[in-house]
mmCIF file of the C-alpha atoms, coordinates in Angstrom:
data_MODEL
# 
_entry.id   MODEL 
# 
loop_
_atom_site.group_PDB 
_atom_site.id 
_atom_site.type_symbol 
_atom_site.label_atom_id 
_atom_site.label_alt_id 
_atom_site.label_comp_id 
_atom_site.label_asym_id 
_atom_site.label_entity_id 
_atom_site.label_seq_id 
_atom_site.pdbx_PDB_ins_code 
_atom_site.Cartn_x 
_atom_site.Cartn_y 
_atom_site.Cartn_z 
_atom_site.occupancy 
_atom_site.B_iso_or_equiv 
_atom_site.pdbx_formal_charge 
_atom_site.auth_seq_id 
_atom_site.auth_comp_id 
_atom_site.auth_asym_id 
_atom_site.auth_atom_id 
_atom_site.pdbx_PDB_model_num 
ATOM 1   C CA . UNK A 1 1   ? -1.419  -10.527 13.154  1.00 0.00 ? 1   UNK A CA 1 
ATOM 2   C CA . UNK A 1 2   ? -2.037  -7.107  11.332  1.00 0.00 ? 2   UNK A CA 1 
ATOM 3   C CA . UNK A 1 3   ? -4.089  -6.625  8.923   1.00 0.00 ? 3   UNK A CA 1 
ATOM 4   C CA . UNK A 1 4   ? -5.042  -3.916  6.090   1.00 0.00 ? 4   UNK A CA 1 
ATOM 5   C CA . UNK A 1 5   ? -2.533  -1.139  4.654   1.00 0.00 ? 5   UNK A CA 1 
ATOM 6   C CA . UNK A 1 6   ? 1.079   -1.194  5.747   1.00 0.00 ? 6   UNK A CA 1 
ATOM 7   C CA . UNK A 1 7   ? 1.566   1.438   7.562   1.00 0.00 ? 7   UNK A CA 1 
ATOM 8   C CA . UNK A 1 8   ? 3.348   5.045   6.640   1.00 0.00 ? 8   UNK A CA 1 
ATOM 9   C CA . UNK A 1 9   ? 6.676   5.023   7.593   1.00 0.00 ? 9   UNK A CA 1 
ATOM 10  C CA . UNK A 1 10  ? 8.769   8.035   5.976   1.00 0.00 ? 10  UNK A CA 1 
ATOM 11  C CA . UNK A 1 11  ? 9.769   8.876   9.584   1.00 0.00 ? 11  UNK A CA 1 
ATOM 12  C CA . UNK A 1 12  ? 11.265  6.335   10.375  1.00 0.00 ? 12  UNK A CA 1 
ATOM 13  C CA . UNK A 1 13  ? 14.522  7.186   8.769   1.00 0.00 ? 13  UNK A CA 1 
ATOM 14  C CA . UNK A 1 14  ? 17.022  4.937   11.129  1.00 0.00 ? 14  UNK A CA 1 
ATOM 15  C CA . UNK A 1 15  ? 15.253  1.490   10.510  1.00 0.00 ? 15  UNK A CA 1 
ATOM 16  C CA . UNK A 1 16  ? 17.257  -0.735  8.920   1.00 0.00 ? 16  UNK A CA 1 
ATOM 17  C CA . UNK A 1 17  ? 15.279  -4.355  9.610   1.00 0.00 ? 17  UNK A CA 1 
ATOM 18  C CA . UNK A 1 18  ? 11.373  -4.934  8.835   1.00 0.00 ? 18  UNK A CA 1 
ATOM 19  C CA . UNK A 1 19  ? 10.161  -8.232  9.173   1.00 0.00 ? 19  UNK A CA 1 
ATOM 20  C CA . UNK A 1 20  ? 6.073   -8.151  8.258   1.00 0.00 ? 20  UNK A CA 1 
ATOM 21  C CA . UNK A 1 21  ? 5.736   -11.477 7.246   1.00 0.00 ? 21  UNK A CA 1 
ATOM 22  C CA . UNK A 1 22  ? 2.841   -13.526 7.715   1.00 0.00 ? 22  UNK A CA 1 
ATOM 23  C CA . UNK A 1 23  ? 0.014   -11.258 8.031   1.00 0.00 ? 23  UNK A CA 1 
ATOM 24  C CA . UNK A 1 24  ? -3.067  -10.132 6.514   1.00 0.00 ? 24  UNK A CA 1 
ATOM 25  C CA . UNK A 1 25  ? -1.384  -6.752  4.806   1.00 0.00 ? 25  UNK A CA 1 
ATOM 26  C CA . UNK A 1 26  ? -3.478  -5.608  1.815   1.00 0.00 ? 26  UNK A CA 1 
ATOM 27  C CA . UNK A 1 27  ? -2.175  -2.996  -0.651  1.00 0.00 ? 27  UNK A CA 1 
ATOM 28  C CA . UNK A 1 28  ? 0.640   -2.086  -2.511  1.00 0.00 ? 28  UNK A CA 1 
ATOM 29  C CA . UNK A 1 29  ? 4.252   -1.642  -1.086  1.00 0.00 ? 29  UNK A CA 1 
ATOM 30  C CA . UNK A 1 30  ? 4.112   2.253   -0.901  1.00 0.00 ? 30  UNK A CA 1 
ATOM 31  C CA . UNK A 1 31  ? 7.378   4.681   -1.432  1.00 0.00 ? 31  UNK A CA 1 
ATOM 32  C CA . UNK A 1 32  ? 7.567   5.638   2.440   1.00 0.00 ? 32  UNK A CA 1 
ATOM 33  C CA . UNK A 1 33  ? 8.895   1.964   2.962   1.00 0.00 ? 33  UNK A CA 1 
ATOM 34  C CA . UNK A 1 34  ? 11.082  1.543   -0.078  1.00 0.00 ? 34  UNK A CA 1 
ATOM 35  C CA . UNK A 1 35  ? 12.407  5.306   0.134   1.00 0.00 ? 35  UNK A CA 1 
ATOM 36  C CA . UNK A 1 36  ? 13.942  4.321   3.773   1.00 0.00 ? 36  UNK A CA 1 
ATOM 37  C CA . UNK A 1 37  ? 17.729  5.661   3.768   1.00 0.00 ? 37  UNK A CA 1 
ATOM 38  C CA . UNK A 1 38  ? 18.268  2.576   5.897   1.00 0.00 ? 38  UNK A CA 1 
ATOM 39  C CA . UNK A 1 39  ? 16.390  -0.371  5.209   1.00 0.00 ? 39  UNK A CA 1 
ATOM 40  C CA . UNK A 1 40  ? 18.599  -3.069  4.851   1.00 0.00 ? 40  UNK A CA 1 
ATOM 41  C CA . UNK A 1 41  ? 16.764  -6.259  5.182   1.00 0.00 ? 41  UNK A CA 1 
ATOM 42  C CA . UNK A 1 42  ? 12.346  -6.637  4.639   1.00 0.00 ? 42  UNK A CA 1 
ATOM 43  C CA . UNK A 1 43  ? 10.490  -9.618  4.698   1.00 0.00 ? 43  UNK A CA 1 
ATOM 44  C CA . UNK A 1 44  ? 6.993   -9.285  3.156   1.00 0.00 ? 44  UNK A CA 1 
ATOM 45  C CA . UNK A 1 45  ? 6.182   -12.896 2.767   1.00 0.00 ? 45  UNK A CA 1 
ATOM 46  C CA . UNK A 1 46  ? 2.833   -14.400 2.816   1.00 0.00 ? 46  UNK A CA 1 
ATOM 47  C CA . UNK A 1 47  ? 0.200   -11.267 2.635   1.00 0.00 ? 47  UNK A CA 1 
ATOM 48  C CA . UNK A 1 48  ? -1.712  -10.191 0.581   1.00 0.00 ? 48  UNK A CA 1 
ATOM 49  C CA . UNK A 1 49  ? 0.083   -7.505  -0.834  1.00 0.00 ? 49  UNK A CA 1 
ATOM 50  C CA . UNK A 1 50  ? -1.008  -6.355  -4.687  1.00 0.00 ? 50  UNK A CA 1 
ATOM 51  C CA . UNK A 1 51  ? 0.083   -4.108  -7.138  1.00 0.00 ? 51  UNK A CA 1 
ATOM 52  C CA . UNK A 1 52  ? 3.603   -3.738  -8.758  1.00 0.00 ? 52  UNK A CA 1 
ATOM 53  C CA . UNK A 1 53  ? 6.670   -5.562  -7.301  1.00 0.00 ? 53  UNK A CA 1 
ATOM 54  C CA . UNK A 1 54  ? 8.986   -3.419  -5.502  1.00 0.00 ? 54  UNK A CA 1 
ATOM 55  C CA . UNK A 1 55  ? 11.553  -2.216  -6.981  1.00 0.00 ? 55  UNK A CA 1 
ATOM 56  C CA . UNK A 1 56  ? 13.501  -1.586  -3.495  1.00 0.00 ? 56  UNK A CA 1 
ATOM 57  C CA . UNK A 1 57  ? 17.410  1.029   -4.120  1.00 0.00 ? 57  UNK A CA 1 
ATOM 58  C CA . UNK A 1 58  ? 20.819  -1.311  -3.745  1.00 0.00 ? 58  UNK A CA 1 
ATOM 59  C CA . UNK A 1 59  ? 21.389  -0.485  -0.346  1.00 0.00 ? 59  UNK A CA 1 
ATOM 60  C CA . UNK A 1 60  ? 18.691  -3.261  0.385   1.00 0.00 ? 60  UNK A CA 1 
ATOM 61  C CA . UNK A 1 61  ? 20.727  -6.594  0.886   1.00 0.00 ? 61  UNK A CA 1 
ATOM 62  C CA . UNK A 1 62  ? 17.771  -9.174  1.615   1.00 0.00 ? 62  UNK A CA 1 
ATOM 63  C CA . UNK A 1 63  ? 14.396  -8.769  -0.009  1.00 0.00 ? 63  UNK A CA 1 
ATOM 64  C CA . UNK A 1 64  ? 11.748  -11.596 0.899   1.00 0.00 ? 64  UNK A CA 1 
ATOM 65  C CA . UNK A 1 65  ? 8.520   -10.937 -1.049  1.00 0.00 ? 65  UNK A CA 1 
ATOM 66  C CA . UNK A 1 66  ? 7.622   -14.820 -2.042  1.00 0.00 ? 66  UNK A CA 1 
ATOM 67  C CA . UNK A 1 67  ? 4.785   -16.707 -0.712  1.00 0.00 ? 67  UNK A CA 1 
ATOM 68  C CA . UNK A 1 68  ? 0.849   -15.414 -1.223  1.00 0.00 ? 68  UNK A CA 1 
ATOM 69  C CA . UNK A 1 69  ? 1.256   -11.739 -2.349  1.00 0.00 ? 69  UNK A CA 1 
ATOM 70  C CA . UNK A 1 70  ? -0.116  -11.243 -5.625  1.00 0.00 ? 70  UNK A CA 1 
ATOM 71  C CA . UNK A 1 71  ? 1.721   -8.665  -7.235  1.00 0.00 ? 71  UNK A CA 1 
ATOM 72  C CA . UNK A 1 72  ? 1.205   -7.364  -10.897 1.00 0.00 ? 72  UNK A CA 1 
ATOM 73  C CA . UNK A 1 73  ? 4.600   -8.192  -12.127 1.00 0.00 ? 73  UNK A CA 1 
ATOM 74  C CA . UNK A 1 74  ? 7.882   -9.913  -11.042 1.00 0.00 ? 74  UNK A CA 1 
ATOM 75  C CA . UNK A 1 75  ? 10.722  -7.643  -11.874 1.00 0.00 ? 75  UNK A CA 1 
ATOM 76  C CA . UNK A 1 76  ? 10.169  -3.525  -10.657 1.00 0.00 ? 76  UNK A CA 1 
ATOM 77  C CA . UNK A 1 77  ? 9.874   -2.412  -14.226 1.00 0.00 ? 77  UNK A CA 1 
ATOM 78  C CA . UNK A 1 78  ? 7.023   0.390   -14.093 1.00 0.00 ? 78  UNK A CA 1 
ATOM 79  C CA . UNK A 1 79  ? 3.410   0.276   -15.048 1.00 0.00 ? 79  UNK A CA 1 
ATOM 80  C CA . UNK A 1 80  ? 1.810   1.838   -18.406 1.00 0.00 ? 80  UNK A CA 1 
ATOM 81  C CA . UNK A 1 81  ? 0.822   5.419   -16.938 1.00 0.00 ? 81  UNK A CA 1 
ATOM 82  C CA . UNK A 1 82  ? -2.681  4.094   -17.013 1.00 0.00 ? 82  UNK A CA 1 
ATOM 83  C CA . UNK A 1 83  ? -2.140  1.048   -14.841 1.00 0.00 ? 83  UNK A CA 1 
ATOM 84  C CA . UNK A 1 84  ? -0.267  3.152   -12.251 1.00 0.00 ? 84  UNK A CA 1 
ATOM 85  C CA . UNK A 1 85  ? -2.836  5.781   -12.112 1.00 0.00 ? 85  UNK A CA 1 
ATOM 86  C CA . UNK A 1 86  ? -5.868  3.326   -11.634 1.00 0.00 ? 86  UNK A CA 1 
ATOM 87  C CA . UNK A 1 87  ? -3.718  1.548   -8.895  1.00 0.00 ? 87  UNK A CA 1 
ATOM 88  C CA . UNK A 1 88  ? -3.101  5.218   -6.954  1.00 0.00 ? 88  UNK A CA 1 
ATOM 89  C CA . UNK A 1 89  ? -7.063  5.389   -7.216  1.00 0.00 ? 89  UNK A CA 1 
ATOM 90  C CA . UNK A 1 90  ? -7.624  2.163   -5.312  1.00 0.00 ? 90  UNK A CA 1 
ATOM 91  C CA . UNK A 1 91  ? -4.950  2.525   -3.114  1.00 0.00 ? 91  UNK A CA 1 
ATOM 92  C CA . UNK A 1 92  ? -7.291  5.785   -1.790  1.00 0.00 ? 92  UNK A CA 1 
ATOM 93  C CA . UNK A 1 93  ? -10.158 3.627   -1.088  1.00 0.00 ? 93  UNK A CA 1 
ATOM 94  C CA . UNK A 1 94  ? -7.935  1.777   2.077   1.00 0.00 ? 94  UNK A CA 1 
ATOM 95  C CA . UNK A 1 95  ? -8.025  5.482   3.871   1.00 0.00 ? 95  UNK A CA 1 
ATOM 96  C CA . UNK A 1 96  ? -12.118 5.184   3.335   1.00 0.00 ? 96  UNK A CA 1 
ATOM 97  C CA . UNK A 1 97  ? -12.590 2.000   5.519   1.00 0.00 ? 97  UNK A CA 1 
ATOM 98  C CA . UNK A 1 98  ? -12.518 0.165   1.974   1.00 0.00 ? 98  UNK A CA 1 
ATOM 99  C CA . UNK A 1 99  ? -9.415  -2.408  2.027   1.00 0.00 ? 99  UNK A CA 1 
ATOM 100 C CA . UNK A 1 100 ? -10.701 -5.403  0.938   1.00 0.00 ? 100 UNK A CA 1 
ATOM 101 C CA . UNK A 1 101 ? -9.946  -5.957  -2.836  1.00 0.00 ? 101 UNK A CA 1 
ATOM 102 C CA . UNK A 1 102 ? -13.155 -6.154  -4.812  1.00 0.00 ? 102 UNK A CA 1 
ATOM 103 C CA . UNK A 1 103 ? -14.539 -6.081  -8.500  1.00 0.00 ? 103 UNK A CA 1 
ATOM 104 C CA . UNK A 1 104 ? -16.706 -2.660  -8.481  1.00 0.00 ? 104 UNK A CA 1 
ATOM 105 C CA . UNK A 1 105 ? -18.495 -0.182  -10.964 1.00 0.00 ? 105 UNK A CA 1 
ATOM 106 C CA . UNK A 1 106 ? -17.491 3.390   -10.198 1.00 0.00 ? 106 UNK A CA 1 
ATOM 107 C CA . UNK A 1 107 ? -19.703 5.076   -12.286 1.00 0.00 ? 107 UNK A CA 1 
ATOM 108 C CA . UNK A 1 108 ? -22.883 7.240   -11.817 1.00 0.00 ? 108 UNK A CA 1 
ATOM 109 C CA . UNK A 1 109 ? -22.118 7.596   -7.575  1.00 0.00 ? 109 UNK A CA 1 
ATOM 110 C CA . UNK A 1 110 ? -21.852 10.595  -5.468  1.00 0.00 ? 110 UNK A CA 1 
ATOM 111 C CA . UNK A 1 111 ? -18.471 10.031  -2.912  1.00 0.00 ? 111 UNK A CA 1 
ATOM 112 C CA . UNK A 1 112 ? -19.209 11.423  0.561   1.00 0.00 ? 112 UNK A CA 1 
ATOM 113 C CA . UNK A 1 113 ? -16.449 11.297  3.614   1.00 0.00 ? 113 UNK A CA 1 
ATOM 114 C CA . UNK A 1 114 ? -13.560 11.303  4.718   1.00 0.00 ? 114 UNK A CA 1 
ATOM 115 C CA . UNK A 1 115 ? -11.506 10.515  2.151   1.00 0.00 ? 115 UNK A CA 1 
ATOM 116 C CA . UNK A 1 116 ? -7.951  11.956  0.923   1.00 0.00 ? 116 UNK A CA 1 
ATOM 117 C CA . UNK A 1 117 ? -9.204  14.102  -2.436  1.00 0.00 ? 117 UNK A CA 1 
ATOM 118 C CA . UNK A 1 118 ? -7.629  12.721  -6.023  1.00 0.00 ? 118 UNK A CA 1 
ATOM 119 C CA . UNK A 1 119 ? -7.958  14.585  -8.876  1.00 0.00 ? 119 UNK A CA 1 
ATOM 120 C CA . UNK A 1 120 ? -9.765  11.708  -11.002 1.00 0.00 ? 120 UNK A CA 1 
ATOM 121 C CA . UNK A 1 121 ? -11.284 13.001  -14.908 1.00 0.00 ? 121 UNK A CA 1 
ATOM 122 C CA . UNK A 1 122 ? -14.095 10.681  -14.779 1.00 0.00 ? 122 UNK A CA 1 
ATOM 123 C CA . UNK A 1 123 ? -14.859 7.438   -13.778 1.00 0.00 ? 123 UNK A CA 1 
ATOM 124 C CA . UNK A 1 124 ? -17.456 6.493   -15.681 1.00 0.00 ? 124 UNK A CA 1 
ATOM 125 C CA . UNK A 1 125 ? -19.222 3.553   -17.285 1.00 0.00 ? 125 UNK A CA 1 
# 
């Protein structure tokens, strides 16, 4: 069973069949898996995947996303600019060690590690 972020897969341009159902996969579905030239079938069932639904190109015949993901919307339509910048500043906190989805206060803290750098305006109370 894996569990946490699915991985980064831009590289690998010739798959064509990804079946990572029935795991403990946290996250959004990033653009290095729906940006594969030839993905042709995915099954994401049963995870806990978050964030928007993917909005995978035609060439993708079978799309299975049902089951216990918990995604923002149902159809691939984009996010108010807002939404979809708060949900690339959570999606950082998976490369800290932080992939569990919690409620948590951002304000007055002072980040330290090894984390990928965002440029963020202020996250204040």
């Amino acid at each position: 069973m894996f569990t946490g972020q699915i991985p980064y897969l831009s590289k690998s341009v010739g798959t064509f069949d990804i079946k990572l159902k029935e795991n403990l996969l946290t996250d959004s579905v990033s653009g290095s898996l729906i940006n594969l030239p030839c993905l042709n079938n995915i099954s994401l069932s049963n995870n806990k995947l978050q964030g928007p639904f993917p909005k995978f190109p035609n060439i993708v015949e079978n799309i299975v996303v049902n089951g216990t993901n918990n995604f923002c919307n149902n159809n691939g339509d984009p996010f108010d600019l807002q939404v979809t910048t708060l949900l690339e500043i959570v999606g950082g906190f998976g490369q800290c060690g932080y992939s569990e989805s919690r409620k948590e206060k951002l304000g007055r803290n002072d980040f330290a590690g090894d984390c990928e750098s965002y440029e963020v305006e202020e996250l204040s109370e």
